[in-house]
PDB file of C-alpha atoms in Angstrom:
ATOM      1  CA  ILE A 242       0.000   0.000   0.000  1.00 82.00           C
ATOM      2  CA  GLU A 243       2.870   2.360   0.796  1.00 85.00           C
ATOM      3  CA  ALA A 244       4.326   1.845  -2.698  1.00 87.00           C
ATOM      4  CA  GLU A 245       0.918   2.587  -4.185  1.00 89.00           C
ATOM      5  CA  ARG A 246       0.629   5.754  -2.110  1.00 88.00           C
ATOM      6  CA  ILE A 247       4.099   6.899  -3.236  1.00 91.00           C
ATOM      7  CA  ALA A 248       3.206   6.156  -6.873  1.00 90.00           C
ATOM      8  CA  LEU A 249      -0.030   8.126  -6.526  1.00 91.00           C
ATOM      9  CA  GLU A 250       1.830  11.008  -4.875  1.00 90.00           C
ATOM     10  CA  GLU A 251       4.357  11.053  -7.723  1.00 92.00           C
ATOM     11  CA  GLU A 252       1.512  10.969 -10.251  1.00 92.00           C
ATOM     12  CA  ARG A 253      -0.218  13.816  -8.394  1.00 92.00           C
ATOM     13  CA  LEU A 254       3.002  15.896  -8.497  1.00 93.00           C
ATOM     14  CA  LYS A 255       3.382  15.242 -12.231  1.00 94.00           C
ATOM     15  CA  LEU A 256      -0.219  16.283 -12.816  1.00 94.00           C
ATOM     16  CA  GLU A 257       0.279  19.454 -10.764  1.00 94.00           C
ATOM     17  CA  GLU A 258       3.390  20.280 -12.821  1.00 94.00           C
ATOM     18  CA  LEU A 259       1.466  19.695 -16.038  1.00 94.00           C
ATOM     19  CA  LEU A 260      -1.410  21.814 -14.732  1.00 95.00           C
ATOM     20  CA  ALA A 261       1.030  24.608 -13.813  1.00 95.00           C
ATOM     21  CA  ALA A 262       2.597  24.405 -17.305  1.00 95.00           C
ATOM     22  CA  VAL A 263      -0.846  24.541 -18.932  1.00 96.00           C
ATOM     23  CA  LYS A 264      -1.793  27.504 -16.719  1.00 96.00           C
ATOM     24  CA  ALA A 265       1.456  29.292 -17.643  1.00 95.00           C
ATOM     25  CA  LYS A 266       0.755  28.722 -21.374  1.00 95.00           C
ATOM     26  CA  GLU A 267      -2.797  29.950 -20.895  1.00 95.00           C
ATOM     27  CA  ASP A 268      -1.536  33.104 -19.168  1.00 94.00           C
ATOM     28  CA  GLU A 269       0.969  33.620 -21.983  1.00 94.00           C
ATOM     29  CA  LEU A 270      -1.771  33.264 -24.587  1.00 94.00           C
ATOM     30  CA  VAL A 271      -4.018  35.703 -22.715  1.00 94.00           C
ATOM     31  CA  THR A 272      -1.159  38.202 -22.572  1.00 93.00           C
ATOM     32  CA  ARG A 273      -0.480  37.754 -26.290  1.00 93.00           C
ATOM     33  CA  GLU A 274      -4.165  38.161 -27.082  1.00 94.00           C
ATOM     34  CA  GLN A 275      -4.302  41.377 -25.062  1.00 92.00           C
ATOM     35  CA  GLY A 276      -1.200  42.627 -26.881  1.00 91.00           C
ATOM     36  CA  LEU A 277      -2.733  41.798 -30.247  1.00 93.00           C
ATOM     37  CA  SER A 278      -5.957  43.535 -29.260  1.00 92.00           C
ATOM     38  CA  ALA A 279      -3.987  46.626 -28.267  1.00 91.00           C
ATOM     39  CA  GLU A 280      -2.044  46.527 -31.545  1.00 92.00           C
ATOM     40  CA  LYS A 281      -5.276  46.116 -33.497  1.00 94.00           C
ATOM     41  CA  ALA A 282      -6.763  49.136 -31.715  1.00 92.00           C
ATOM     42  CA  GLN A 283      -3.582  51.150 -32.395  1.00 92.00           C
ATOM     43  CA  ILE A 284      -3.720  50.246 -36.092  1.00 93.00           C
ATOM     44  CA  ALA A 285      -7.361  51.307 -36.254  1.00 93.00           C
ATOM     45  CA  ASP A 286      -6.507  54.596 -34.513  1.00 92.00           C
ATOM     46  CA  ASN A 287      -3.595  55.185 -36.907  1.00 92.00           C
ATOM     47  CA  GLU A 288      -5.810  54.504 -39.921  1.00 94.00           C
ATOM     48  CA  ALA A 289      -8.445  56.906 -38.616  1.00 94.00           C
ATOM     49  CA  ALA A 290      -5.797  59.567 -37.956  1.00 93.00           C
ATOM     50  CA  LYS A 291      -4.332  59.090 -41.452  1.00 93.00           C
ATOM     51  CA  PHE A 292      -7.779  59.392 -42.994  1.00 94.00           C
ATOM     52  CA  GLN A 293      -8.447  62.565 -41.006  1.00 96.00           C
ATOM     53  CA  ARG A 294      -5.046  64.020 -41.985  1.00 94.00           C
ATOM     54  CA  ASP A 295      -5.622  63.179 -45.648  1.00 95.00           C
ATOM     55  CA  GLU A 296      -8.980  64.956 -45.476  1.00 97.00           C
ATOM     56  CA  MET A 297      -7.414  68.034 -43.858  1.00 96.00           C
ATOM     57  CA  ILE A 298      -4.610  68.093 -46.443  1.00 96.00           C
ATOM     58  CA  ALA A 299      -7.151  67.817 -49.273  1.00 97.00           C
ATOM     59  CA  ASN A 300      -9.236  70.665 -47.827  1.00 97.00           C
ATOM     60  CA  MET A 301      -6.178  72.867 -47.304  1.00 97.00           C
ATOM     61  CA  ALA A 302      -4.912  72.158 -50.830  1.00 97.00           C
ATOM     62  CA  THR A 303      -8.262  73.262 -52.245  1.00 97.00           C
ATOM     63  CA  ARG A 304      -8.224  76.429 -50.142  1.00 97.00           C
ATOM     64  CA  MET A 305      -4.654  77.309 -51.148  1.00 97.00           C
ATOM     65  CA  THR A 306      -5.446  76.721 -54.821  1.00 96.00           C
ATOM     66  CA  ASN A 307      -8.468  79.026 -54.660  1.00 95.00           C
ATOM     67  CA  MET A 308      -6.629  82.062 -53.274  1.00 95.00           C
ATOM     68  CA  PRO A 309      -4.041  84.391 -54.762  1.00 95.00           C
ATOM     69  CA  PRO A 310      -0.633  82.656 -54.721  1.00 94.00           C
ATOM     70  CA  GLN A 311       1.019  85.421 -52.664  1.00 95.00           C
ATOM     71  CA  ASP A 312      -1.651  85.023 -49.975  1.00 96.00           C
ATOM     72  CA  ALA A 313      -1.302  81.242 -50.094  1.00 96.00           C
ATOM     73  CA  VAL A 314       2.484  81.509 -49.588  1.00 95.00           C
ATOM     74  CA  ALA A 315       1.970  83.906 -46.677  1.00 94.00           C
ATOM     75  CA  ILE A 316      -0.341  81.373 -45.020  1.00 95.00           C
ATOM     76  CA  MET A 317       1.973  78.468 -45.819  1.00 94.00           C
ATOM     77  CA  ALA A 318       4.747  80.320 -43.962  1.00 85.00           C
ATOM     78  CA  GLY A 319       3.583  78.676 -40.753  1.00 88.00           C
ATOM     79  CA  PHE A 320       3.396  75.168 -42.193  1.00 94.00           C
ATOM     80  CA  SER A 321       5.934  72.530 -41.216  1.00 93.00           C
ATOM     81  CA  ASN A 322       7.990  71.071 -44.044  1.00 91.00           C
ATOM     82  CA  THR A 323       5.905  67.906 -43.937  1.00 91.00           C
ATOM     83  CA  ASP A 324       2.599  69.774 -44.101  1.00 94.00           C
ATOM     84  CA  LEU A 325       3.831  72.043 -46.886  1.00 95.00           C
ATOM     85  CA  VAL A 326       5.052  69.112 -48.976  1.00 93.00           C
ATOM     86  CA  ASP A 327       1.790  67.226 -48.444  1.00 93.00           C
ATOM     87  CA  VAL A 328      -0.350  70.242 -49.385  1.00 95.00           C
ATOM     88  CA  LEU A 329       1.720  71.044 -52.487  1.00 95.00           C
ATOM     89  CA  LEU A 330       1.651  67.410 -53.628  1.00 93.00           C
ATOM     90  CA  LYS A 331      -2.126  67.346 -53.163  1.00 95.00           C
ATOM     91  CA  MET A 332      -2.431  70.615 -55.121  1.00 95.00           C
ATOM     92  CA  GLU A 333      -0.408  69.002 -57.935  1.00 92.00           C
ATOM     93  CA  ASP A 334      -2.587  65.897 -57.830  1.00 93.00           C
ATOM     94  CA  ASN A 335      -5.786  67.977 -57.869  1.00 96.00           C
ATOM     95  CA  ALA A 336      -4.564  69.888 -60.926  1.00 96.00           C
ATOM     96  CA  VAL A 337      -3.724  66.658 -62.764  1.00 93.00           C
ATOM     97  CA  GLN A 338      -7.121  65.174 -61.871  1.00 95.00           C
ATOM     98  CA  ALA A 339      -8.871  68.311 -63.139  1.00 95.00           C
ATOM     99  CA  GLY A 340      -6.768  68.439 -66.309  1.00 95.00           C
ATOM    100  CA  GLN A 341      -5.505  71.895 -65.338  1.00 95.00           C
ATOM    101  CA  GLN A 342      -2.134  73.587 -65.082  1.00 95.00           C
ATOM    102  CA  SER A 343      -0.763  73.418 -61.540  1.00 94.00           C
ATOM    103  CA  ILE A 344       0.077  76.622 -59.674  1.00 95.00           C
ATOM    104  CA  VAL A 345       2.615  74.789 -57.524  1.00 95.00           C
ATOM    105  CA  PRO A 346       5.603  75.792 -59.708  1.00 95.00           C
ATOM    106  CA  PHE A 347       4.585  79.457 -59.394  1.00 95.00           C
ATOM    107  CA  ILE A 348       4.133  79.095 -55.643  1.00 95.00           C
ATOM    108  CA  MET A 349       7.622  77.581 -55.459  1.00 94.00           C
ATOM    109  CA  THR A 350       9.014  80.752 -57.091  1.00 95.00           C
ATOM    110  CA  LEU A 351       7.464  82.818 -54.314  1.00 95.00           C
ATOM    111  CA  LEU A 352       9.155  80.818 -51.582  1.00 93.00           C
ATOM    112  CA  PRO A 353      12.570  81.817 -50.242  1.00 92.00           C
ATOM    113  CA  ARG A 354      15.224  80.011 -52.301  1.00 92.00           C
ATOM    114  CA  ASP A 355      16.513  77.799 -49.527  1.00 92.00           C
ATOM    115  CA  ARG A 356      13.005  76.735 -48.546  1.00 92.00           C
ATOM    116  CA  ALA A 357      12.012  76.158 -52.187  1.00 93.00           C
ATOM    117  CA  ALA A 358      15.070  73.931 -52.654  1.00 92.00           C
ATOM    118  CA  LEU A 359      14.327  71.940 -49.507  1.00 91.00           C
ATOM    119  CA  ILE A 360      10.637  71.541 -50.325  1.00 92.00           C
ATOM    120  CA  GLY A 361      11.441  70.573 -53.917  1.00 91.00           C
ATOM    121  CA  THR A 362      13.845  67.917 -52.682  1.00 90.00           C
ATOM    122  CA  LEU A 363      11.306  66.584 -50.205  1.00 90.00           C
ATOM    123  CA  MET A 364       8.623  66.508 -52.889  1.00 89.00           C
ATOM    124  CA  MET A 365      10.872  64.388 -55.104  1.00 85.00           C
ATOM    125  CA  ASP A 366      12.090  62.118 -52.343  1.00 82.00           C
ATOM    126  CA  GLU A 367       9.611  59.294 -51.848  1.00 60.00           C
ATOM    127  CA  GLU A 368      11.381  58.171 -48.700  1.00 52.00           C
ATOM    128  CA  ALA A 369      11.239  61.655 -47.185  1.00 55.00           C
ATOM    129  CA  ARG A 370       7.476  61.693 -47.712  1.00 53.00           C
ATOM    130  CA  GLN A 371       7.289  58.551 -45.571  1.00 60.00           C
ATOM    131  CA  LEU A 372       9.099  60.106 -42.598  1.00 59.00           C
ATOM    132  CA  PRO A 373       7.028  60.669 -39.458  1.00 61.00           C
ATOM    133  CA  ARG A 374       5.608  64.122 -38.960  1.00 55.00           C
ATOM    134  CA  THR A 375       7.533  66.336 -36.561  1.00 55.00           C
ATOM    135  CA  ASP A 376       6.392  69.532 -34.929  1.00 48.00           C
ATOM    136  CA  PHE A 377       9.850  71.036 -34.660  1.00 46.00           C
ATOM    137  CA  GLU A 378      10.386  71.684 -38.371  1.00 50.00           C
ATOM    138  CA  ALA A 379      11.163  75.299 -39.160  1.00 50.00           C
ATOM    139  CA  PRO A 380       8.353  77.358 -40.701  1.00 51.00           C
ATOM    140  CA  LEU A 381       8.950  79.538 -43.738  1.00 48.00           C
ATOM    141  CA  ASP A 382      11.338  82.450 -43.296  1.00 51.00           C
ATOM    142  CA  THR A 383       9.364  85.163 -45.061  1.00 49.00           C
ATOM    143  CA  THR A 384      12.215  87.650 -44.623  1.00 52.00           C
ATOM    144  CA  ALA A 385      14.568  85.630 -46.850  1.00 50.00           C
ATOM    145  CA  GLU A 386      15.046  86.489 -50.500  1.00 53.00           C
ATOM    146  CA  PRO A 387      12.346  84.953 -52.725  1.00 51.00           C
ATOM    147  CA  ALA A 388      13.272  82.459 -55.438  1.00 49.00           C
ATOM    148  CA  ALA A 389      12.137  84.602 -58.405  1.00 47.00           C
ATOM    149  CA  GLU A 390      14.573  87.355 -59.383  1.00 43.00           C
ATOM    150  CA  ASN A 391      11.740  89.745 -60.277  1.00 39.00           C
ATOM    151  CA  GLU A 392      10.275  89.349 -56.791  1.00 42.00           C
ATOM    152  CA  ALA A 393      13.464  90.278 -54.913  1.00 38.00           C
ATOM    153  CA  VAL A 394      13.432  93.383 -52.734  1.00 37.00           C
ATOM    154  CA  VAL A 395      16.712  95.209 -52.240  1.00 35.00           C
ATOM    155  CA  ASP A 396      17.035  98.091 -49.772  1.00 36.00           C
ATOM    156  CA  GLY A 397      13.261  98.493 -49.580  1.00 38.00           C
ATOM    157  CA  THR A 398      12.770  98.927 -53.346  1.00 39.00           C
ATOM    158  CA  GLU A 399      11.880  96.302 -55.896  1.00 40.00           C
ATOM    159  CA  ALA A 400      14.792  95.061 -57.961  1.00 40.00           C
ATOM    160  CA  ALA A 401      14.556  95.421 -61.710  1.00 39.00           C
ATOM    161  CA  GLY A 402      13.237  92.216 -63.118  1.00 39.00           C
ATOM    162  CA  GLY A 403      12.430  90.814 -66.497  1.00 36.00           C
TER     163      GLY A 403
END
């Protein structure tokens, strides 16, 4: 009987170990499931935020297109590089979709040269368009010399232009 009791005790210990292993796996699966649920919610939030941003960019592109270019550039002075690139690209896309000439090249001539060069590079650089948005990007420097020679102001008077 003692041998039987010892065998049963050993069997009970093995079953408890198996039960503990099953419980640990169950806990791990629950944790994974919670993590996946959180990731799924984050993806849904990101998609909603992207949709909302795309809508805002589309609305802003339409507004900028429908105002005088000088006024549009003055407003765009406060845009981050990312926002400016996105709005200009949407303005280009809208013009193509409408079969019209884009005003983006003219707007680029109204930007300060260094900003026009940077924005042009970012517009061409597919990878740069994929970078995360940052709030610390420098806004337009409206005191810098504009890109178009006939728009330059020297000593408070307009420079002769062609």
